GROMACS .gro file of C-alpha atoms in nm:
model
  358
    1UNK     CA    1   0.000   0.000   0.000
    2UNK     CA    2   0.114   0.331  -0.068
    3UNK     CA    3   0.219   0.596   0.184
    4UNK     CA    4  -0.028   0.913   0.299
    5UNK     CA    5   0.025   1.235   0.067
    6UNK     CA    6   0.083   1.487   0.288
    7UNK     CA    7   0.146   1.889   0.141
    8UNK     CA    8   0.270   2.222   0.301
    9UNK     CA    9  -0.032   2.323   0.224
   10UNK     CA   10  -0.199   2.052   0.419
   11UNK     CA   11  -0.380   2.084   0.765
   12UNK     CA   12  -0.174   1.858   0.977
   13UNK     CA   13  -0.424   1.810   1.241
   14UNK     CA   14  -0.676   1.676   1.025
   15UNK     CA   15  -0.372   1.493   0.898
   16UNK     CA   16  -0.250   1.340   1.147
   17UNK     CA   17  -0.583   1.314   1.379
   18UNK     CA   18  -0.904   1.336   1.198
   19UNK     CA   19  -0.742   1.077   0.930
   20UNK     CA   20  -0.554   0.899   1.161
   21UNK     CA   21  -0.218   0.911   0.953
   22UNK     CA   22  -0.052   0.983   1.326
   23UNK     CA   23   0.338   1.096   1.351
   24UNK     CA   24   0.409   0.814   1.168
   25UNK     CA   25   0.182   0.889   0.890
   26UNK     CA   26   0.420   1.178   0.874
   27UNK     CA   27   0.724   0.992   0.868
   28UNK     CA   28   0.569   0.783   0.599
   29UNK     CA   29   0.543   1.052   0.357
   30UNK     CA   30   0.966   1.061   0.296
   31UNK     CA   31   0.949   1.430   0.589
   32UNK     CA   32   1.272   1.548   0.592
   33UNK     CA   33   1.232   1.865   0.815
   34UNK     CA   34   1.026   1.923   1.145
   35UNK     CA   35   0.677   2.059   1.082
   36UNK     CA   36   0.597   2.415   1.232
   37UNK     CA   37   0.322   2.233   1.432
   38UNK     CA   38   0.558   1.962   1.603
   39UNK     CA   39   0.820   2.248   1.700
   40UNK     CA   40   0.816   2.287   2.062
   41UNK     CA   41   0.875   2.572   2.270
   42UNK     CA   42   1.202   2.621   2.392
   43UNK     CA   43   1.117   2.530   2.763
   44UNK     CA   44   0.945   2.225   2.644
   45UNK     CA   45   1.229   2.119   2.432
   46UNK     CA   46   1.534   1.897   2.594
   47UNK     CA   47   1.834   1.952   2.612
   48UNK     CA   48   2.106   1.675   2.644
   49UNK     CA   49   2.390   1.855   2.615
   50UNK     CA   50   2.324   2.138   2.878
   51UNK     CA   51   2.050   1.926   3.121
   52UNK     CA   52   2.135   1.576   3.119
   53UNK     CA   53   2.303   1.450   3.399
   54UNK     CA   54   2.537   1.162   3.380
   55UNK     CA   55   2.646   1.123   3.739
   56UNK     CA   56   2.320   1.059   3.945
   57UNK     CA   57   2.076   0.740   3.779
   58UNK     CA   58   1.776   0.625   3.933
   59UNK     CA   59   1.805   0.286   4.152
   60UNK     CA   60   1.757  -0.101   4.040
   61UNK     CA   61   1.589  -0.308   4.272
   62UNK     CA   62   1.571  -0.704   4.229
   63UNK     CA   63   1.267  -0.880   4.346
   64UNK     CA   64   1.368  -1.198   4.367
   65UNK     CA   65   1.270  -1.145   4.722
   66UNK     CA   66   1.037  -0.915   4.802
   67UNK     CA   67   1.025  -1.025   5.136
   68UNK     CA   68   1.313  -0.948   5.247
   69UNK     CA   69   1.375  -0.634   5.440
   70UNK     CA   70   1.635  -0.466   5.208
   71UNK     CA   71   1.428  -0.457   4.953
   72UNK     CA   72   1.144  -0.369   5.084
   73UNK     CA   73   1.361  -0.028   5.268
   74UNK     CA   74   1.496  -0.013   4.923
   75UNK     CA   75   1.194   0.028   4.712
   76UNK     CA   76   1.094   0.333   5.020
   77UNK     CA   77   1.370   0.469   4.976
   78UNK     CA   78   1.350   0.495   4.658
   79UNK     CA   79   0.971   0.654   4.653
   80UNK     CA   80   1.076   0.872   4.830
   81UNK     CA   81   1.416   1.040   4.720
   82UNK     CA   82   1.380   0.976   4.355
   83UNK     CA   83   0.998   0.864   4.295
   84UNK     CA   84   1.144   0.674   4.054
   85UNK     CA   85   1.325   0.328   4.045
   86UNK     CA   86   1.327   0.001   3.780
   87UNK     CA   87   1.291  -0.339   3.906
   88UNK     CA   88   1.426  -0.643   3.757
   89UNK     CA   89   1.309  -1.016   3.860
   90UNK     CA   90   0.986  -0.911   3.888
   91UNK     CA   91   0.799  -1.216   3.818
   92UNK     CA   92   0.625  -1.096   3.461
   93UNK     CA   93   0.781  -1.323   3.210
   94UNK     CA   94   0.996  -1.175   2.890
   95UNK     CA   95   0.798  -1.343   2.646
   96UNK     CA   96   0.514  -1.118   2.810
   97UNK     CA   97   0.681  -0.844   2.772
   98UNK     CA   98   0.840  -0.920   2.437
   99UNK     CA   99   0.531  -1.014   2.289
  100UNK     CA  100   0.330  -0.698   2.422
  101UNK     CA  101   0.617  -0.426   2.274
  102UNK     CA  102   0.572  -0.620   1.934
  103UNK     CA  103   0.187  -0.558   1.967
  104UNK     CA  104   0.275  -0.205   1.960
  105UNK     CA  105   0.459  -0.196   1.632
  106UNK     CA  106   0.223  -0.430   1.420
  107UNK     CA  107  -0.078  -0.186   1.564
  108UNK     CA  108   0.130   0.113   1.461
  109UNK     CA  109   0.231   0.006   1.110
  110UNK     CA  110  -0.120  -0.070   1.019
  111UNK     CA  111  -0.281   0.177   0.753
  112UNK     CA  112  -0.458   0.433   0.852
  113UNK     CA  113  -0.801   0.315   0.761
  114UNK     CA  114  -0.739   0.021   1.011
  115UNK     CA  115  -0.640   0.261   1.270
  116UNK     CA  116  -0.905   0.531   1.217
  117UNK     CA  117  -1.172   0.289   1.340
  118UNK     CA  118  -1.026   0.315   1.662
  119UNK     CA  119  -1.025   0.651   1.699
  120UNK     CA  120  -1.238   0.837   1.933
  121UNK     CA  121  -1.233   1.224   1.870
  122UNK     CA  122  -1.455   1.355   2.233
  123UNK     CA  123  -1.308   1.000   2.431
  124UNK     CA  124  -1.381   1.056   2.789
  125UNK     CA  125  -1.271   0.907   3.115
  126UNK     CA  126  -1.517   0.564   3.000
  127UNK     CA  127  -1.343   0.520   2.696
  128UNK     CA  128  -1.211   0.183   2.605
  129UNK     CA  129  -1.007   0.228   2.320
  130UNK     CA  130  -0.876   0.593   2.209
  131UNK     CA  131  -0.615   0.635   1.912
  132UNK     CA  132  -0.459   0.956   2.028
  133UNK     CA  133  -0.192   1.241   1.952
  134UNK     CA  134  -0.159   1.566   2.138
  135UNK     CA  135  -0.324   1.530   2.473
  136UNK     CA  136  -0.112   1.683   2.719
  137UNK     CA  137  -0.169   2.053   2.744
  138UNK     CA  138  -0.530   2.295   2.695
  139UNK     CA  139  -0.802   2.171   2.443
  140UNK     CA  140  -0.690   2.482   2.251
  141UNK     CA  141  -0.285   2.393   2.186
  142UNK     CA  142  -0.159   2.369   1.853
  143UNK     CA  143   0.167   2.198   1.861
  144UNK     CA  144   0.216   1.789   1.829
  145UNK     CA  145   0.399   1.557   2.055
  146UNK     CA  146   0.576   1.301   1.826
  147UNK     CA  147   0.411   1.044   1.962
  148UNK     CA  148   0.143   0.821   1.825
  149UNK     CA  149  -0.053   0.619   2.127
  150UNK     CA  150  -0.389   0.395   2.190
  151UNK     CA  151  -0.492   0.371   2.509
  152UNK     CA  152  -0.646   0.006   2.649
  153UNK     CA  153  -0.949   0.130   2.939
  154UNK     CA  154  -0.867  -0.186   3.129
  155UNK     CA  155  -1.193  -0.143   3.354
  156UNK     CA  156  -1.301  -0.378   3.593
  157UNK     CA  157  -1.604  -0.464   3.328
  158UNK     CA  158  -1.470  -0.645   3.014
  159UNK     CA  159  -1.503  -0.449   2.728
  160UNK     CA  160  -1.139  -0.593   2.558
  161UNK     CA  161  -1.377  -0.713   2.257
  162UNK     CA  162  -1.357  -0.344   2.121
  163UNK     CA  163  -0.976  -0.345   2.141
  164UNK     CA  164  -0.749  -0.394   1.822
  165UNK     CA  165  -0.672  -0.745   1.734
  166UNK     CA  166  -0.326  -0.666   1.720
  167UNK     CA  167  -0.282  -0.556   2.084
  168UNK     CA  168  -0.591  -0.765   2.260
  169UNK     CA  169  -0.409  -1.041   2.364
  170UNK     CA  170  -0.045  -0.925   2.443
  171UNK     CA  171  -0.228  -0.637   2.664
  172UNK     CA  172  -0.465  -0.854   2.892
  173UNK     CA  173  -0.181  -1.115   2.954
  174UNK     CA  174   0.003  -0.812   3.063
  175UNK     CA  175  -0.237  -0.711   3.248
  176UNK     CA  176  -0.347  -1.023   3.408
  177UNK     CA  177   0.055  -1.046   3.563
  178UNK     CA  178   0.101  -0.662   3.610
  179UNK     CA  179  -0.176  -0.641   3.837
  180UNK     CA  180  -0.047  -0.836   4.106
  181UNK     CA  181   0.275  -0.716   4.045
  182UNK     CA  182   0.131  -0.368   4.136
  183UNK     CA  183  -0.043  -0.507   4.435
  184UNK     CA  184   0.262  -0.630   4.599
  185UNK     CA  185   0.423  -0.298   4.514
  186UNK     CA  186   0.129  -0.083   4.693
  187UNK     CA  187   0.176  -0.302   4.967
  188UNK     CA  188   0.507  -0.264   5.036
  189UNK     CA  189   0.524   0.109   4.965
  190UNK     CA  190   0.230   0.123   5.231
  191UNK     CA  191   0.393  -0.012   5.510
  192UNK     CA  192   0.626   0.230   5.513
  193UNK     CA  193   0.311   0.482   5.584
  194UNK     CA  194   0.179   0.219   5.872
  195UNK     CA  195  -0.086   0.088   5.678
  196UNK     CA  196  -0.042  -0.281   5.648
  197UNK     CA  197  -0.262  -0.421   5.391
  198UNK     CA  198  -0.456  -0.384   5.066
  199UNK     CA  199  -0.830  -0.496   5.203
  200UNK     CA  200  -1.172  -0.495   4.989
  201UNK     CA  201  -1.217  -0.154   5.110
  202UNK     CA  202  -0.808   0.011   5.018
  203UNK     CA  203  -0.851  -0.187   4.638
  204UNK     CA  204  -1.038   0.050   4.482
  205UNK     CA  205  -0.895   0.344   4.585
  206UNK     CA  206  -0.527   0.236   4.516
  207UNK     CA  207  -0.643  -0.002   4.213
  208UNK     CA  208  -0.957   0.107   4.150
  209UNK     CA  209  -0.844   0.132   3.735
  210UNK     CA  210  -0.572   0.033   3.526
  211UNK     CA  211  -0.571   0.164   3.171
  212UNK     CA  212  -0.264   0.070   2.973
  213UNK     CA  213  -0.156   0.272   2.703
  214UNK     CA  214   0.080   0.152   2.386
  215UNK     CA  215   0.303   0.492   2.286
  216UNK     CA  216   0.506   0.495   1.966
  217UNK     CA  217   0.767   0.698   1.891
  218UNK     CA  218   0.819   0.771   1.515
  219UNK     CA  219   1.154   0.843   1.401
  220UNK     CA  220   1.229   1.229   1.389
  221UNK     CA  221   1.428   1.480   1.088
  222UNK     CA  222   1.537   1.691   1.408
  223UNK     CA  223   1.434   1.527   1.777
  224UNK     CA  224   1.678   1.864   1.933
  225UNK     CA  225   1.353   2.057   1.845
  226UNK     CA  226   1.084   1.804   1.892
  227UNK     CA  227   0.900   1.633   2.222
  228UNK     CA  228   0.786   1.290   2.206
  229UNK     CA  229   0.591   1.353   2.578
  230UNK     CA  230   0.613   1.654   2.778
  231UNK     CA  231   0.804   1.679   3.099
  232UNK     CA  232   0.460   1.608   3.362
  233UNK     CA  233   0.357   1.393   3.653
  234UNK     CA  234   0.123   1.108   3.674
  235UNK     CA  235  -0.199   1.139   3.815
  236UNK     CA  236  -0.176   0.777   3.936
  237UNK     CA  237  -0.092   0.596   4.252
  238UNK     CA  238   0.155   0.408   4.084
  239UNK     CA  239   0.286   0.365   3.684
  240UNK     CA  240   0.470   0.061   3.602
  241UNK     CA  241   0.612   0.146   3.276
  242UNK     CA  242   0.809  -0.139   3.007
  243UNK     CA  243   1.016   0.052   2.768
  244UNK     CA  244   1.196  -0.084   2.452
  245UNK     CA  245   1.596  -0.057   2.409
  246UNK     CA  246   1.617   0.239   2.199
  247UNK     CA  247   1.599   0.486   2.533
  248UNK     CA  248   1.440   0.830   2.587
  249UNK     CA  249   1.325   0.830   2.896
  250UNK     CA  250   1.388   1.066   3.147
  251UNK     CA  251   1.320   1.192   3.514
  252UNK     CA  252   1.375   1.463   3.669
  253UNK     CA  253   1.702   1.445   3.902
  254UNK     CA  254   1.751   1.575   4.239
  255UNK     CA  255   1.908   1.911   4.147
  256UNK     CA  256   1.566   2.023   4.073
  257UNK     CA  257   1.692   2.162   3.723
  258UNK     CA  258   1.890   1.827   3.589
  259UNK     CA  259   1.732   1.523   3.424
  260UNK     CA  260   1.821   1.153   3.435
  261UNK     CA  261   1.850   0.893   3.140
  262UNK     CA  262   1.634   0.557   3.257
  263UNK     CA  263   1.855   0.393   3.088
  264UNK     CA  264   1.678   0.057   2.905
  265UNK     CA  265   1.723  -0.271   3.085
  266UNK     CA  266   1.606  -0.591   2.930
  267UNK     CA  267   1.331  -0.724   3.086
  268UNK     CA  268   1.281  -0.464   3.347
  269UNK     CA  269   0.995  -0.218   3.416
  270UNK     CA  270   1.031   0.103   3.545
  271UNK     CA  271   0.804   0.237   3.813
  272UNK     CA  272   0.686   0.589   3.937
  273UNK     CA  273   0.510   0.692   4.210
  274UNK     CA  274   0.219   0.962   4.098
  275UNK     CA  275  -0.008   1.236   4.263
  276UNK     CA  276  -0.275   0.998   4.405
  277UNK     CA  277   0.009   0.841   4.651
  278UNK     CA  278   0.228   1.154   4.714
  279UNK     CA  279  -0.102   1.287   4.874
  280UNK     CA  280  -0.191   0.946   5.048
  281UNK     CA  281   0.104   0.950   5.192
  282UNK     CA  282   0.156   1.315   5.328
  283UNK     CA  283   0.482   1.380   5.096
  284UNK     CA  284   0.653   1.075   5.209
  285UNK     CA  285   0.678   0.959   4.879
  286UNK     CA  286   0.728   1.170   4.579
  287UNK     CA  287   0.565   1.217   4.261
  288UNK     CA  288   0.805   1.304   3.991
  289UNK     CA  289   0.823   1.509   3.665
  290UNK     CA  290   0.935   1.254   3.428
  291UNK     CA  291   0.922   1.315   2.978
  292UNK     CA  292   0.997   1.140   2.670
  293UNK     CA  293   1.271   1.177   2.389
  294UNK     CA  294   1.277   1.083   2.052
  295UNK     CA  295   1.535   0.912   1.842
  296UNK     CA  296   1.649   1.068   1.506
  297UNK     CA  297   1.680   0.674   1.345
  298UNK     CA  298   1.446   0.448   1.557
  299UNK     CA  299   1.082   0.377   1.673
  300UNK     CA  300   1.036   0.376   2.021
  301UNK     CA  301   0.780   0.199   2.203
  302UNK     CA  302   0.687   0.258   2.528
  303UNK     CA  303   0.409   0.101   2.731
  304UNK     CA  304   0.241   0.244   3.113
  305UNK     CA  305  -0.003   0.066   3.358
  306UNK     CA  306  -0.167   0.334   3.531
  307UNK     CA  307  -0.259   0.211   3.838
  308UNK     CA  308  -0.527   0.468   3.953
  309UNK     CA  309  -0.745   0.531   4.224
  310UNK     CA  310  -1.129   0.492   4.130
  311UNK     CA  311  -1.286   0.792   4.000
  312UNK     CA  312  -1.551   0.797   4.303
  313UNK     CA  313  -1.285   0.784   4.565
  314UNK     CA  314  -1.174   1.042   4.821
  315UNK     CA  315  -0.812   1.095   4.834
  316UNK     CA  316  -0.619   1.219   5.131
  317UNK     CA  317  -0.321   1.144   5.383
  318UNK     CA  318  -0.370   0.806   5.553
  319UNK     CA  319  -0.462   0.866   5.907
  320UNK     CA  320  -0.234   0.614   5.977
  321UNK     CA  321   0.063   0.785   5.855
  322UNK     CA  322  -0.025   1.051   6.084
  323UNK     CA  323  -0.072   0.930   6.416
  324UNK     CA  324   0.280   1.029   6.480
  325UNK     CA  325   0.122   1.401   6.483
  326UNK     CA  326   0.246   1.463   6.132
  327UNK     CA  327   0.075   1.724   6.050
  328UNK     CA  328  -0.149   1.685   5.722
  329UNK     CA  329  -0.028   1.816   5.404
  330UNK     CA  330  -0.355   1.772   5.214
  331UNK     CA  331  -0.711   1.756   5.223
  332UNK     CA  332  -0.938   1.495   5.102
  333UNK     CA  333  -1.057   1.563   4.747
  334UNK     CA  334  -1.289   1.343   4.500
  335UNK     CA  335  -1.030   1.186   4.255
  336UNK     CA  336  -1.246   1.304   3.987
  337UNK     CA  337  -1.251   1.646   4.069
  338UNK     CA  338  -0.878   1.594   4.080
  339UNK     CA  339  -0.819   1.449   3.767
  340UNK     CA  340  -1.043   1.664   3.594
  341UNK     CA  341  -0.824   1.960   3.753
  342UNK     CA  342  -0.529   1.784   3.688
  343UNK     CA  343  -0.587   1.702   3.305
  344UNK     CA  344  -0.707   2.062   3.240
  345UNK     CA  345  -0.341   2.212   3.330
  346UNK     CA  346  -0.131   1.930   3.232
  347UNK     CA  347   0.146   1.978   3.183
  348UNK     CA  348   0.193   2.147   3.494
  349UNK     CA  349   0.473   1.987   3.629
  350UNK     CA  350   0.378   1.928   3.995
  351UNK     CA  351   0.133   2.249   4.026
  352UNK     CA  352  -0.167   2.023   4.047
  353UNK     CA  353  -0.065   1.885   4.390
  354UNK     CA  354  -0.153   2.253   4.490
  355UNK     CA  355  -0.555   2.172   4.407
  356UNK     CA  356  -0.524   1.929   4.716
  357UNK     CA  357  -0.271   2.113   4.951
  358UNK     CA  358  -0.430   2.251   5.256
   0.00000   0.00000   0.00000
């Protein structure tokens, strides 16, 4: 089949949305130079030269047991210096992950009249399956991510029959070992708040959804001037993030103005703590500003579990991690009036903790 036609002249957002051509639709059409529309702002853009840091990287933490006392200080620790860390041994087998990253490129490379029927121009928070581009930001914004993504609901109903083909499969075997994964995760990270299990009533706020999302990373004519996701926080308790060996990710360091490489691992996931358990847990643990590079030669895939509190859920400090006489940081707030704040100023960095803050 041959590739889109895509002019100067062109609108690229009915492009690249409305006909579902994506960034790679783009990429398809021989695009030698950056299009107006995909050239960030200079405080969007990154730097590697001037803000990259090479001496400080993130921690690795082996599971192979998570009982064990080290690693359970370890993986505190590490919530709450860097809110970042990547775990190896972690139970989820390669082939899953293997399997799931190759699911991302067959769904990518598909033509766009495949793709288009998965597209959902108004998807809200119900949404199943939404083939998206530019999310991050106002409704109004006019410049691209490079970054083509569909986004898999998850829900506690089963609705996977409206999902791709391509991805169905290699997503809800994911799913089915990343959730217990996460589990074991929450509960560790919540004894270190005094809370010492994940009951019927803690699962839905903690896990209450966990949408997975399938990014793709076209390659880019000039990725110095280009974004493939903006530096932001997650609104989640948790992310547990599987990333592909081309690299791109970063996090913000502890310099406040530096930012670290997550430097691929094979087999590993990375995980990040997000809004919904920096507030649970009073600042003990740390939401971080993480954001996505592109690669001037390769695709990049890239694939998050949000792990997310339910939208009808009050979030707040645990009173448990304040009977010390810790003082509380936050109030309680519906999660959906946070996330609604929280998605109408992304990216905001960590500003939307403030809609919470007492």
């Amino acid at each position: 089949m041959s590739s889109p036609k895509f002019e100067p002249t062109d609108d690229i957002f009915d492009f690249v949305i409305k006909k579902a051509n994506g960034v790679k639709g783009l990429v398809d059409t021989g695009l030698d130079t950056v299009p107006n529309q995909c050239i960030q702002p200079k405080e969007q853009r990154l730097d590697k030269n001037q803000q990259v840091d090479n001496q400080e990287s993130i921690p690795t933490i082996d599971l192979s047991n998570l009982d064990d006392l080290n690693v359970i200080k370890s993986i505190q620790e590490a919530a709450s210096k860097w809110g970042f860390f990547q775990i190896i041994n972690h139970g989820i087998p390669l082939e899953v992950l293997e399997n799931l990253k190759d699911a991302g490129h067959n769904f990518f490379e598909l033509p766009a009249e495949e793709k288009i029927k998965y597209y959902k121009e108004n998807g809200g928070t119900d949404e199943s399956v939404l083939l998206y581009w530019s999310t991050i930001g106002d409704k109004d914004e006019k410049v691209l991510e490079w970054r083509d993504s569909i986004k898999h609901g998850c829900n506690p109903q089963d609705d996977s029959n409206l999902w791709p083909p391509q991805t169905r499969n290699q997503v809800l075997e994911f799913q089915k070992w990343g959730k217990p994964l996460a589990k074991k995760l929450l509960e560790v990270l919540l004894k270190g708040l005094n809370v010492n299990e994940i009951d019927e009533s803690l699962e839905p706020l903690l896990m209450g959804t966990m949408p997975i999302n399938i990014n793709y990373y076209p390659p880019c004519p000039n990725p110095s001037i280009t974004i493939g996701c903006r530096r932001h926080c997650d609104v989640s308790c948790i992310t547990l993030l599987l990333q592909d060996d081309t690299g791109g990710l970063f996090v913000r360091g502890t310099k406040g103005d530096n930012w670290i490489h997550v430097t691929p691992i094979k087999g590993a996931l990375a995980v990040n703590i997000g809004d919904s358990l920096q507030i649970m847990s009073n600042d003990r643990y740390k939401s971080v500003e993480h954001c996505a590079a592109v690669d001037s030669s390769r695709a990049r895939i890239s694939i998050p579990l949000f792990v997310n509190p339910r939208l009808d859920s009050v979030i707040g400090p645990f009173p448990q991690a304040l009977e010390d006489g810790e003082k509380p940081v936050y109030k309680q707030v519906l999660f959906s009036d946070y996330w609604d704040y929280f998605f109408s100023k992304r990216p905001s960095g960590k500003a939307s903790l403030d809609f919470a803050r007492i």
